Short mmCIF file of C-alpha atoms in Angstrom, two decimals:
data_model
loop_
_atom_site.label_atom_id
_atom_site.label_comp_id
_atom_site.label_asym_id
_atom_site.label_seq_id
_atom_site.Cartn_x
_atom_site.Cartn_y
_atom_site.Cartn_z
CA MET A 11 93.06 -4.58 -195.16
CA GLN A 12 93.20 -5.08 -198.88
CA ILE A 13 92.62 -7.58 -200.73
CA ASP A 14 95.00 -8.10 -204.12
CA TRP A 15 93.44 -10.68 -206.40
CA ILE A 16 96.38 -11.18 -208.46
CA THR A 17 97.97 -12.60 -205.37
CA VAL A 18 94.38 -14.30 -203.80
CA SER A 19 93.84 -16.06 -207.33
CA ALA A 20 98.44 -16.95 -207.07
CA GLN A 21 97.84 -18.69 -203.19
CA ILE A 22 94.77 -19.82 -204.10
CA VAL A 23 97.57 -21.38 -207.02
CA ASN A 24 100.15 -22.11 -204.54
CA PHE A 25 97.82 -24.19 -202.37
CA LEU A 26 96.46 -26.59 -204.59
CA ILE A 27 99.88 -26.99 -205.66
CA LEU A 28 101.19 -27.68 -202.01
CA VAL A 29 97.43 -29.89 -201.81
CA TRP A 30 98.97 -31.76 -204.55
CA LEU A 31 102.91 -31.81 -203.26
CA LEU A 32 102.00 -33.39 -199.20
CA LYS A 33 99.75 -35.79 -201.64
CA ARG A 34 102.59 -36.65 -203.21
CA PHE A 35 105.84 -36.45 -200.87
CA LEU A 36 103.58 -36.82 -196.83
CA TYR A 37 100.19 -38.30 -197.55
CA HIS A 38 100.52 -41.77 -199.72
CA PRO A 39 103.73 -42.05 -198.41
CA VAL A 40 102.66 -42.44 -194.89
CA MET A 41 99.48 -44.30 -195.36
CA ARG A 42 101.31 -46.52 -198.02
CA ALA A 43 104.13 -47.83 -194.57
CA MET A 44 101.24 -47.50 -192.35
CA GLU A 45 99.23 -49.75 -194.49
CA GLN A 46 101.71 -52.40 -195.22
CA ARG A 47 103.24 -52.70 -191.57
CA GLU A 48 99.70 -53.27 -190.24
CA GLN A 49 99.18 -56.01 -192.87
CA ARG A 50 103.11 -57.65 -192.18
CA ILE A 51 101.45 -57.13 -188.15
CA ALA A 52 98.52 -59.19 -189.04
CA ASP A 53 100.25 -61.47 -191.01
CA ARG A 54 101.79 -62.34 -188.64
CA LEU A 55 99.70 -62.43 -185.88
CA ASN A 56 97.57 -64.90 -187.90
CA LYS A 57 100.66 -66.79 -189.16
CA ALA A 58 101.56 -67.13 -185.44
CA GLU A 59 97.51 -67.89 -184.74
CA ALA A 60 98.43 -70.52 -187.62
CA ARG A 61 101.06 -72.11 -185.60
CA GLU A 62 99.27 -72.02 -182.52
CA GLN A 63 96.95 -73.63 -183.53
CA GLN A 64 99.27 -76.32 -184.83
CA ALA A 65 101.08 -76.13 -182.14
CA SER A 66 97.85 -76.98 -180.03
CA GLU A 67 97.02 -79.66 -182.38
CA GLN A 68 100.21 -80.72 -182.54
CA GLN A 69 99.71 -81.15 -178.62
CA GLN A 70 96.71 -82.98 -178.20
CA GLN A 71 98.23 -85.85 -180.98
CA TYR A 72 101.33 -86.96 -179.12
CA GLN A 73 99.06 -86.62 -175.84
CA HIS A 74 96.89 -88.76 -177.01
CA LYS A 75 99.40 -91.25 -178.35
CA THR A 76 101.47 -90.54 -174.64
CA GLU A 77 97.34 -92.23 -173.35
CA GLU A 78 97.16 -94.36 -175.63
CA LEU A 79 101.27 -95.36 -175.21
CA GLU A 80 99.65 -95.88 -171.60
CA ARG A 81 96.66 -98.23 -171.64
CA LYS A 82 99.18 -100.11 -173.72
CA ARG A 83 101.50 -100.38 -171.08
CA ASP A 84 98.87 -100.96 -168.83
CA GLU A 85 98.07 -103.97 -170.72
CA MET A 86 100.82 -105.71 -171.32
CA LEU A 87 101.65 -105.12 -167.41
CA ILE A 88 98.21 -107.05 -166.69
CA LYS A 89 98.63 -109.50 -169.23
CA ALA A 90 102.50 -109.56 -167.84
CA ARG A 91 101.30 -110.56 -164.51
CA GLU A 92 98.26 -112.82 -165.60
CA GLN A 93 101.31 -114.74 -166.90
CA ALA A 94 103.70 -115.12 -164.99
CA GLU A 95 100.81 -116.47 -162.13
CA GLN A 96 99.96 -118.76 -164.15
CA GLY A 97 103.45 -119.61 -165.22
CA LYS A 98 103.70 -119.44 -160.88
CA ARG A 99 100.18 -122.03 -160.19
CA GLN A 100 101.51 -124.82 -163.69
CA LEU A 101 104.66 -124.36 -161.71
CA LEU A 102 103.66 -125.17 -158.05
CA ASP A 103 101.32 -128.15 -159.28
CA GLU A 104 104.17 -129.22 -161.01
CA ALA A 105 106.47 -128.85 -158.35
CA ARG A 106 103.08 -130.58 -156.01
CA ALA A 107 102.92 -133.01 -158.31
CA ILE A 108 106.74 -134.00 -158.26
CA VAL A 109 106.72 -134.12 -154.23
CA ALA A 110 103.67 -136.32 -154.42
CA GLU A 111 105.70 -138.20 -156.68
CA THR A 112 107.92 -138.11 -155.14
CA ARG A 113 106.87 -138.69 -151.56
CA LYS A 114 104.72 -142.20 -153.57
CA GLN A 115 107.73 -143.51 -153.85
CA TRP A 116 108.94 -143.00 -150.84
CA GLN A 117 106.56 -144.24 -148.45
CA GLN A 118 106.67 -147.54 -150.75
CA GLN A 119 110.19 -148.19 -150.77
CA ALA A 120 109.89 -147.47 -147.55
CA ALA A 121 106.95 -149.50 -146.63
CA GLN A 122 108.82 -152.11 -149.14
CA GLU A 123 111.77 -151.72 -146.35
CA LYS A 124 109.43 -151.98 -143.55
CA ALA A 125 108.06 -155.11 -145.23
CA ASP A 126 111.09 -156.55 -145.76
CA PHE A 127 112.27 -155.64 -142.10
CA PHE A 128 109.55 -157.18 -140.70
CA ASN A 129 109.67 -160.46 -143.18
CA ARG A 130 113.63 -160.76 -142.41
CA LEU A 131 112.83 -160.14 -138.59
CA LYS A 132 109.70 -163.13 -138.74
CA GLN A 133 111.83 -165.02 -140.52
CA GLU A 134 114.86 -164.79 -137.97
CA THR A 135 112.70 -164.94 -134.92
CA ALA A 136 111.02 -168.12 -136.07
CA GLU A 137 114.72 -169.09 -136.49
CA ALA A 138 115.74 -168.08 -133.80
CA ILE A 139 112.94 -169.30 -131.87
CA GLN A 140 113.15 -172.95 -133.57
CA ALA A 141 116.08 -173.48 -132.82
CA ILE A 142 115.96 -172.22 -129.11
CA ALA A 143 113.46 -174.47 -129.09
CA ARG A 144 115.71 -177.66 -130.98
CA LYS A 145 118.05 -176.79 -128.54
CA ALA A 146 116.08 -177.02 -125.60
CA LEU A 147 114.32 -180.43 -126.49
CA LYS A 148 117.46 -181.65 -127.61
CA ASP A 149 119.07 -181.28 -124.65
CA LEU A 150 115.96 -182.63 -122.40
CA ALA A 151 114.78 -185.06 -125.40
CA ASP A 152 115.82 -189.10 -124.27
CA ALA A 153 114.65 -192.30 -124.09
CA GLY A 154 111.98 -191.98 -121.95
CA LEU A 155 110.29 -189.62 -123.57
CA GLU A 156 110.16 -190.51 -127.24
CA GLU A 157 108.79 -193.93 -125.35
CA GLN A 158 105.88 -191.52 -124.04
CA LEU A 159 105.53 -190.08 -127.21
CA ILE A 160 105.61 -193.89 -128.70
CA GLU A 161 102.43 -194.53 -126.34
CA LYS A 162 100.37 -191.12 -127.65
CA PHE A 163 100.77 -192.54 -131.37
CA ILE A 164 100.21 -195.39 -130.49
CA GLU A 165 96.46 -193.72 -128.93
CA GLN A 166 96.55 -191.74 -132.29
CA LEU A 167 96.92 -194.48 -134.61
CA LYS A 168 93.81 -196.23 -132.33
CA VAL A 169 92.15 -193.02 -133.10
CA ALA A 170 93.16 -192.50 -136.55
CA ASP A 171 90.53 -191.76 -139.74
CA LYS A 172 89.48 -194.88 -140.88
CA ASP A 173 91.38 -194.03 -145.14
CA LEU A 174 94.75 -194.64 -142.79
CA GLN A 175 93.30 -198.22 -141.28
CA GLN A 176 92.68 -199.02 -144.60
CA THR A 177 96.09 -198.17 -146.16
CA LEU A 178 97.41 -200.24 -143.43
CA HIS A 179 95.34 -202.91 -143.72
CA HIS A 180 95.54 -203.44 -147.28
CA ASN A 181 99.14 -203.26 -146.89
CA THR A 182 102.20 -205.55 -147.96
CA GLY A 183 104.99 -203.92 -148.39
CA PRO A 184 106.74 -203.14 -145.05
CA LEU A 185 106.21 -200.50 -142.71
CA ARG A 186 108.63 -198.02 -141.95
CA ILE A 187 109.24 -196.47 -138.61
CA HIS A 188 111.04 -193.30 -138.23
CA THR A 189 112.14 -192.11 -135.33
CA ALA A 190 114.66 -190.02 -133.48
CA TYR A 191 116.57 -192.31 -131.06
CA GLU A 192 116.65 -195.74 -131.52
CA LEU A 193 114.16 -197.60 -129.28
CA ASP A 194 114.96 -200.47 -127.44
CA SER A 195 113.26 -204.17 -128.49
CA THR A 196 110.36 -203.54 -125.73
CA VAL A 197 109.64 -200.62 -127.29
CA ARG A 198 110.13 -202.27 -130.60
CA ALA A 199 108.02 -205.43 -130.16
CA ARG A 200 105.36 -202.98 -128.42
CA LEU A 201 105.47 -201.49 -131.46
CA THR A 202 105.54 -204.46 -133.97
CA ARG A 203 102.76 -206.39 -131.68
CA PHE A 204 100.14 -203.51 -132.03
CA MET A 205 100.69 -203.18 -135.72
CA HIS A 206 100.46 -206.51 -136.12
CA GLU A 207 97.16 -207.28 -133.98
CA HIS A 208 95.25 -203.88 -136.20
CA PHE A 209 96.42 -204.23 -138.67
CA SER A 210 97.80 -207.53 -140.44
CA ALA A 211 99.60 -209.39 -139.14
CA ASP A 212 102.40 -210.71 -141.66
CA ILE A 213 103.08 -207.00 -141.68
CA GLN A 214 106.73 -206.66 -141.73
CA VAL A 215 107.64 -203.26 -139.70
CA GLU A 216 111.74 -201.94 -139.98
CA TYR A 217 112.74 -199.25 -138.20
CA SER A 218 115.09 -197.03 -138.24
CA THR A 219 117.39 -193.84 -136.52
CA THR A 220 116.22 -189.84 -137.87
CA PRO A 221 117.77 -187.13 -136.23
CA GLU A 222 115.68 -184.29 -137.98
CA LEU A 223 112.82 -185.09 -136.49
CA LEU A 224 114.25 -184.11 -132.86
CA CYS A 225 111.71 -186.69 -130.89
CA GLY A 226 109.02 -188.08 -132.35
CA ILE A 227 107.88 -190.69 -134.73
CA LEU A 228 106.79 -191.24 -138.38
CA LEU A 229 105.18 -194.10 -139.79
CA VAL A 230 105.52 -194.79 -143.82
CA SER A 231 103.68 -196.85 -145.58
CA GLY A 232 104.34 -196.24 -149.99
CA ASP A 233 103.08 -193.36 -150.32
CA ARG A 234 101.83 -192.05 -147.10
CA GLN A 235 102.92 -191.34 -143.78
CA LEU A 236 101.83 -190.51 -140.30
CA GLY A 237 104.09 -188.55 -137.55
CA TRP A 238 104.16 -187.39 -134.64
CA ASN A 239 107.02 -185.05 -133.61
CA LEU A 240 108.15 -181.57 -132.01
CA ASN A 241 108.63 -180.46 -135.84
CA GLU A 242 104.59 -179.61 -135.76
CA TYR A 243 104.63 -177.46 -132.76
CA LEU A 244 107.32 -175.64 -133.90
CA ASP A 245 105.37 -175.06 -137.19
CA ASP A 246 102.85 -173.72 -135.86
CA LEU A 247 104.86 -171.58 -133.00
CA SER A 248 105.75 -170.25 -136.38
CA GLU A 249 102.59 -170.08 -137.72
CA ARG A 250 101.08 -167.32 -134.56
CA MET A 251 104.54 -165.76 -134.46
CA ASP A 252 103.07 -164.73 -138.71
CA GLU A 253 100.11 -164.46 -137.70
CA ALA A 254 101.38 -162.18 -134.82
CA PHE A 255 103.00 -159.89 -137.20
CA SER A 256 100.82 -159.37 -140.05
CA SER A 257 98.55 -157.94 -137.31
CA VAL A 258 101.25 -155.87 -136.20
CA ARG A 259 101.71 -154.37 -140.00
CA PRO A 260 98.37 -152.41 -140.24
CA SER A 261 98.99 -150.64 -137.29
CA ALA A 262 102.62 -149.53 -138.23
CA LYS A 263 101.68 -148.68 -141.58
CA GLN A 264 99.13 -146.05 -140.03
CA GLU A 265 102.05 -144.43 -138.34
CA ASP A 266 103.33 -143.02 -141.13
CA MET B 24 105.39 0.29 -191.20
CA THR B 25 104.20 -2.74 -193.19
CA ILE B 26 101.14 -4.30 -191.49
CA SER B 27 100.28 -6.46 -194.57
CA PRO B 28 103.24 -8.75 -196.97
CA ASP B 29 101.61 -8.29 -199.93
CA GLY B 30 102.59 -4.88 -199.52
CA LEU B 31 106.38 -5.41 -199.26
CA ILE B 32 106.99 -5.98 -202.51
CA PHE B 33 110.25 -7.74 -203.84
CA GLN B 34 109.80 -7.39 -207.94
CA GLN B 35 106.95 -6.11 -210.40
CA TRP B 36 106.57 -7.33 -213.52
CA GLY B 37 104.35 -5.91 -215.39
CA TRP B 38 100.61 -6.04 -214.33
CA PHE B 39 102.10 -8.67 -211.59
CA SER B 40 104.21 -8.14 -208.37
CA LEU B 41 106.10 -10.28 -206.29
CA ASN B 42 105.50 -9.41 -202.77
CA ALA B 43 106.71 -11.34 -199.93
CA THR B 44 102.97 -13.27 -198.78
CA ILE B 45 103.84 -15.52 -202.18
CA VAL B 46 107.64 -15.64 -201.77
CA TYR B 47 107.33 -16.89 -198.23
CA THR B 48 104.12 -18.88 -199.01
CA TRP B 49 106.46 -20.33 -201.38
CA LEU B 50 108.75 -20.96 -198.36
CA VAL B 51 106.73 -22.64 -196.64
CA MET B 52 105.46 -24.71 -199.10
CA ALA B 53 109.26 -25.90 -199.84
CA LEU B 54 110.17 -26.34 -195.84
CA LEU B 55 106.76 -28.93 -195.76
CA THR B 56 107.23 -30.86 -199.40
CA LEU B 57 111.26 -31.24 -198.34
CA ILE B 58 110.71 -32.16 -194.72
CA SER B 59 107.86 -34.86 -196.61
CA TRP B 60 110.38 -36.03 -199.60
CA LEU B 61 113.46 -35.94 -196.71
CA VAL B 62 111.48 -38.19 -194.72
CA THR B 63 109.20 -40.12 -197.04
CA ARG B 64 112.45 -41.07 -199.18
CA ARG B 65 113.53 -44.38 -197.20
CA MET B 66 110.22 -45.27 -195.22
CA SER B 67 110.14 -48.25 -192.85
CA THR B 68 107.26 -50.56 -192.65
CA GLY B 69 108.61 -52.73 -190.33
CA THR B 70 108.09 -52.48 -186.42
CA GLU B 71 111.42 -49.88 -185.82
CA LEU B 72 110.32 -47.00 -186.72
CA PRO B 73 113.35 -43.36 -187.65
CA ALA B 74 112.52 -41.07 -185.01
CA TRP B 75 110.85 -38.61 -187.52
CA GLN B 76 109.07 -40.66 -189.83
CA ASN B 77 107.58 -41.34 -186.46
CA LEU B 78 106.94 -37.72 -186.14
CA LEU B 79 104.75 -37.36 -189.90
CA GLU B 80 102.95 -40.78 -188.96
CA VAL B 81 102.03 -39.04 -185.67
CA LEU B 82 100.63 -36.24 -187.44
CA VAL B 83 99.06 -38.13 -190.24
CA THR B 84 97.03 -40.25 -187.73
CA GLY B 85 96.22 -37.48 -185.60
CA ILE B 86 94.60 -35.11 -188.30
CA ARG B 87 92.47 -38.61 -189.77
CA ASP B 88 91.13 -39.42 -186.17
CA GLN B 89 89.84 -36.04 -186.31
CA ILE B 90 88.52 -35.46 -189.36
CA ARG B 91 87.03 -38.82 -188.61
CA GLN B 92 85.45 -37.87 -185.82
CA VAL B 93 84.45 -35.03 -186.91
CA SER B 94 82.69 -36.22 -190.23
CA GLN B 95 82.26 -39.61 -188.56
CA GLN B 96 83.51 -40.32 -191.97
CA ASN B 97 86.06 -41.84 -193.55
CA PRO B 98 88.69 -39.38 -194.01
CA GLY B 99 90.90 -40.75 -196.75
CA ARG B 100 89.01 -38.64 -198.88
CA TYR B 101 88.94 -35.12 -197.42
CA LEU B 102 92.69 -36.08 -195.70
CA PRO B 103 94.99 -34.49 -198.29
CA PHE B 104 92.70 -31.11 -198.60
CA VAL B 105 91.69 -30.10 -194.98
CA GLY B 106 94.80 -31.92 -193.31
CA SER B 107 97.34 -29.72 -196.24
CA LEU B 108 95.05 -26.45 -194.75
CA PHE B 109 96.51 -27.56 -191.87
CA LEU B 110 100.01 -28.25 -192.10
CA TYR B 111 99.57 -24.97 -194.15
CA ILE B 112 98.64 -22.91 -191.74
CA ALA B 113 100.14 -24.03 -188.91
CA MET B 114 103.92 -23.57 -190.65
CA ALA B 115 103.10 -20.50 -192.36
CA ASN B 116 102.47 -19.50 -187.99
CA LEU B 117 105.60 -21.13 -186.59
CA LEU B 118 107.81 -19.72 -188.79
CA ASN B 119 106.47 -16.20 -187.19
CA ILE B 120 108.98 -16.78 -184.27
CA VAL B 121 112.07 -16.20 -187.31
CA PRO B 122 112.36 -12.68 -187.88
CA GLY B 123 112.01 -10.95 -190.58
CA TYR B 124 109.21 -13.43 -191.96
CA MET B 125 106.19 -12.30 -192.56
CA ALA B 126 103.61 -14.81 -191.49
CA PRO B 127 100.95 -15.23 -195.36
CA THR B 128 98.68 -16.02 -193.41
CA GLY B 129 98.96 -12.54 -192.11
CA SER B 130 97.73 -11.17 -195.80
CA LEU B 131 93.83 -11.15 -195.67
CA SER B 132 94.84 -12.27 -199.65
CA THR B 133 96.21 -15.84 -198.63
CA THR B 134 92.35 -16.44 -196.11
CA THR B 135 90.59 -15.33 -198.39
CA ALA B 136 92.50 -18.03 -201.19
CA LEU B 137 91.81 -20.77 -198.48
CA ALA B 138 88.44 -19.66 -197.75
CA ILE B 139 87.53 -19.73 -201.44
CA CYS B 140 89.38 -22.45 -202.15
CA VAL B 141 87.15 -24.38 -199.31
CA PHE B 142 84.10 -22.74 -200.71
CA ILE B 143 84.67 -24.51 -203.96
CA ALA B 144 85.40 -27.56 -201.57
CA VAL B 145 82.42 -27.62 -199.59
CA PRO B 146 79.48 -28.38 -203.08
CA ILE B 147 82.90 -30.77 -204.52
CA TYR B 148 82.67 -32.49 -202.32
CA GLY B 149 78.90 -32.30 -201.78
CA ILE B 150 78.09 -33.13 -205.42
CA ALA B 151 80.24 -35.87 -205.51
CA TYR B 152 78.24 -38.12 -202.42
CA GLN B 153 75.51 -37.30 -203.59
CA GLY B 154 75.08 -35.71 -207.31
CA PRO B 155 74.05 -32.37 -208.40
CA VAL B 156 70.35 -32.44 -207.41
CA ASN B 157 70.31 -33.89 -203.69
CA TYR B 158 73.13 -31.57 -203.20
CA LEU B 159 71.45 -28.26 -204.51
CA LYS B 160 67.75 -29.32 -202.86
CA HIS B 161 69.44 -28.49 -199.41
CA TYR B 162 69.74 -25.10 -200.42
CA VAL B 163 65.80 -24.85 -199.88
CA LYS B 164 65.34 -26.83 -197.13
CA PRO B 165 62.91 -26.75 -195.62
CA THR B 166 61.33 -24.53 -197.61
CA TRP B 167 61.46 -22.47 -200.55
CA LEU B 168 62.21 -18.83 -198.34
CA MET B 169 65.39 -20.53 -197.36
CA LEU B 170 67.02 -20.43 -200.40
CA PRO B 171 68.47 -16.50 -199.66
CA PHE B 172 69.09 -17.11 -196.63
CA ASN B 173 70.89 -20.67 -197.11
CA ILE B 174 72.76 -18.85 -199.98
CA ILE B 175 73.68 -16.32 -197.86
CA GLY B 176 75.22 -18.07 -194.74
CA GLU B 177 76.65 -20.13 -197.17
CA ILE B 178 79.01 -16.68 -198.99
CA SER B 179 79.21 -14.86 -194.96
CA ARG B 180 80.66 -18.27 -193.18
CA THR B 181 83.65 -18.12 -196.11
CA ILE B 182 84.13 -14.63 -195.53
CA ALA B 183 84.09 -14.99 -191.64
CA LEU B 184 86.73 -17.65 -192.20
CA ALA B 185 89.17 -15.08 -194.26
CA VAL B 186 88.28 -12.45 -191.92
CA ARG B 187 89.16 -14.26 -188.98
CA LEU B 188 92.18 -15.81 -189.64
CA TYR B 189 93.53 -12.74 -190.77
CA GLY B 190 93.11 -11.32 -187.88
CA ASN B 191 94.43 -12.98 -185.36
CA ILE B 192 97.55 -12.81 -187.45
CA MET B 193 97.20 -9.92 -188.42
CA SER B 194 96.50 -8.49 -184.71
CA GLY B 195 99.08 -11.43 -183.40
CA THR B 196 102.01 -9.23 -185.54
CA VAL B 197 100.93 -6.01 -185.06
CA ILE B 198 100.79 -6.50 -181.14
CA VAL B 199 104.30 -7.36 -181.30
CA ALA B 200 105.29 -4.43 -183.78
CA ILE B 201 103.37 -1.98 -181.37
CA LEU B 202 105.15 -3.47 -178.95
CA ILE B 203 108.23 -3.53 -180.02
CA SER B 204 107.96 0.09 -180.36
CA LEU B 205 107.31 1.11 -177.05
CA THR B 206 109.41 -1.95 -174.98
CA PRO B 207 111.77 -3.56 -176.79
CA TYR B 208 112.19 -6.79 -174.17
CA PHE B 209 110.53 -9.17 -173.02
CA PHE B 210 107.14 -8.21 -173.08
CA PRO B 211 107.91 -9.27 -177.12
CA VAL B 212 108.83 -12.03 -176.58
CA VAL B 213 105.85 -13.22 -174.47
CA MET B 214 103.18 -11.50 -177.24
CA ALA B 215 105.11 -13.65 -180.12
CA LEU B 216 104.98 -17.11 -177.57
CA LEU B 217 101.05 -16.30 -177.15
CA GLY B 218 100.62 -15.44 -181.09
CA LEU B 219 102.79 -19.43 -181.72
CA LEU B 220 98.80 -20.15 -180.35
CA THR B 221 97.19 -18.26 -181.33
CA GLY B 222 98.27 -19.36 -184.72
CA MET B 223 98.45 -23.18 -183.55
CA ILE B 224 94.54 -22.95 -182.21
CA GLN B 225 94.05 -20.48 -185.48
CA ALA B 226 95.17 -23.81 -187.61
CA TYR B 227 93.58 -26.38 -185.92
CA ILE B 228 89.78 -24.06 -186.27
CA PHE B 229 90.40 -22.45 -190.12
CA ALA B 230 91.45 -27.00 -190.81
CA VAL B 231 88.05 -28.19 -188.34
CA LEU B 232 85.15 -25.84 -189.38
CA ALA B 233 86.68 -26.40 -193.40
CA MET B 234 85.34 -29.94 -192.48
CA VAL B 235 82.77 -29.48 -190.92
CA TYR B 236 81.32 -27.49 -193.48
CA ILE B 237 82.33 -29.90 -196.58
CA ALA B 238 80.81 -32.91 -193.74
CA SER B 239 77.60 -30.81 -193.77
CA ALA B 240 78.21 -30.71 -197.09
CA THR B 241 77.76 -34.13 -197.99
CA SER B 242 76.09 -35.44 -194.71
CA LEU B 243 73.28 -33.49 -194.05
CA HIS B 244 70.17 -34.95 -196.70
CA SER B 245 71.81 -38.09 -196.41
CA GLY B 246 68.68 -39.04 -194.16
CA GLU B 247 66.19 -38.65 -196.81
CA SER B 248 68.26 -40.13 -199.46
CA ASP B 249 67.67 -43.24 -200.42
CA ASP B 250 71.32 -44.50 -199.54
CA GLU B 251 70.16 -46.77 -195.93
CA GLN B 252 74.60 -47.20 -195.32
CA GLN B 253 74.88 -43.65 -195.53
CA SER B 254 72.39 -42.44 -193.51
CA SER B 255 73.45 -45.18 -190.33
CA LEU B 256 77.43 -43.75 -190.73
CA THR B 257 75.81 -40.02 -190.50
CA ASP B 258 74.30 -38.73 -187.33
CA THR B 259 72.53 -35.49 -188.38
CA PRO B 260 71.70 -33.37 -185.27
CA GLU B 261 75.59 -33.76 -184.42
CA LYS B 262 75.74 -32.38 -187.59
CA ASP B 263 73.24 -29.69 -187.73
CA ASN B 264 74.71 -28.39 -184.22
CA ARG B 265 77.80 -28.08 -185.16
CA THR B 266 77.17 -26.41 -188.33
CA SER B 267 75.34 -23.91 -187.58
CA PRO B 268 76.79 -21.40 -184.72
CA ASN B 269 80.02 -19.99 -186.90
CA THR B 270 81.43 -18.97 -184.05
CA ASP B 271 85.26 -17.53 -183.34
#
């Protein structure tokens, strides 16, 4: 157990050299490498964090955009639906108006046709009835019937209005009497006598036959005439038929 | 039988004798430097590490963590000194398995040299951290009466540091040598293995004790100083417990 002080000093120097060598070749490089690595890892982590933040921001942006788009789409859908609804209503209204117009026209046309038909029916019916009546009267009528008619005519003259009687009194021209059949002389004489007795003695009476009268008598004095025949009855019939049809037409209209 | 490598002299130049202690110290230094240089000349700063670089990084990180744990301070300033102590002693003891090699740590001259280095480093670090007045004040704490005892303690722990390492390594060498002469097979190998373990433990103890001494010098009186930051970093009662025993 000896201490060689020369060796001790040499070892001290050796150790100090070793400290320097290891510091130069071991600690310093290793520490630097580790620090650099830590720095790089920290940088990478920072970058990753920044990127993550960026990504999340972008995601948020996209989400906002998507929501905006969805909102717009909904709005557009609602708008389109409203427009479609409005258009539909408009079209329906138009269609209804057209239908109403068409119906109105059709109804008018139908009413017109009906009226035409009734008019024609009335006319034809009247014509037919007249024709039948005329034919019947024509078949039945004869001089005897006419004589009765003339009797009746005379009765009428008796009760005729004053105005006509005055006209006949002051009549200067010839008095013309139309009949459907030719009157025989006795009847003529009777008529002439009646005229002379009632109105004026110097009255001139002329007789003539007019088949259109059917059965009856017509007295013509100047611009005035007085008559009595079956035509009047027939005209009366026609008027009544008109009235009857008129009363039927409204009820027929109500059925539409 | 040569117990100390000091006795094995290769060359003599006047008063200077080139003995095995110095030669094998050079060998250890060369090995450590060569390995460090080989590994660190192409350092990777990426995440892919070569196996050797990884080994060195683990080693350096381990030493740093130990220093931080012991000193409760930033290990950067202590790493070269304390780390070199550990690496030198560990490598010197590890090479004991090589036949013909004699550990320089088995020489009292070497351990004395290392202890003197620690003895000098402690006031250097202490003064560097606290200033000369604050550092010297702790020799008269708690009273002036304690001044001689503090000085004696300072010297005695240095001697203990030197002798502890020397005794452990030298005894291992001596036991193996004796056993070889008695039972040449098996037992010397077991004892050599035990010697390796002892060598590693002694390297750790030497480095940690050096660190404890330095830490006590740099932080012991910081509680009394006005430096709030330093006081917050340190744990004075623990330091007291650690510094008081001079354990083997």
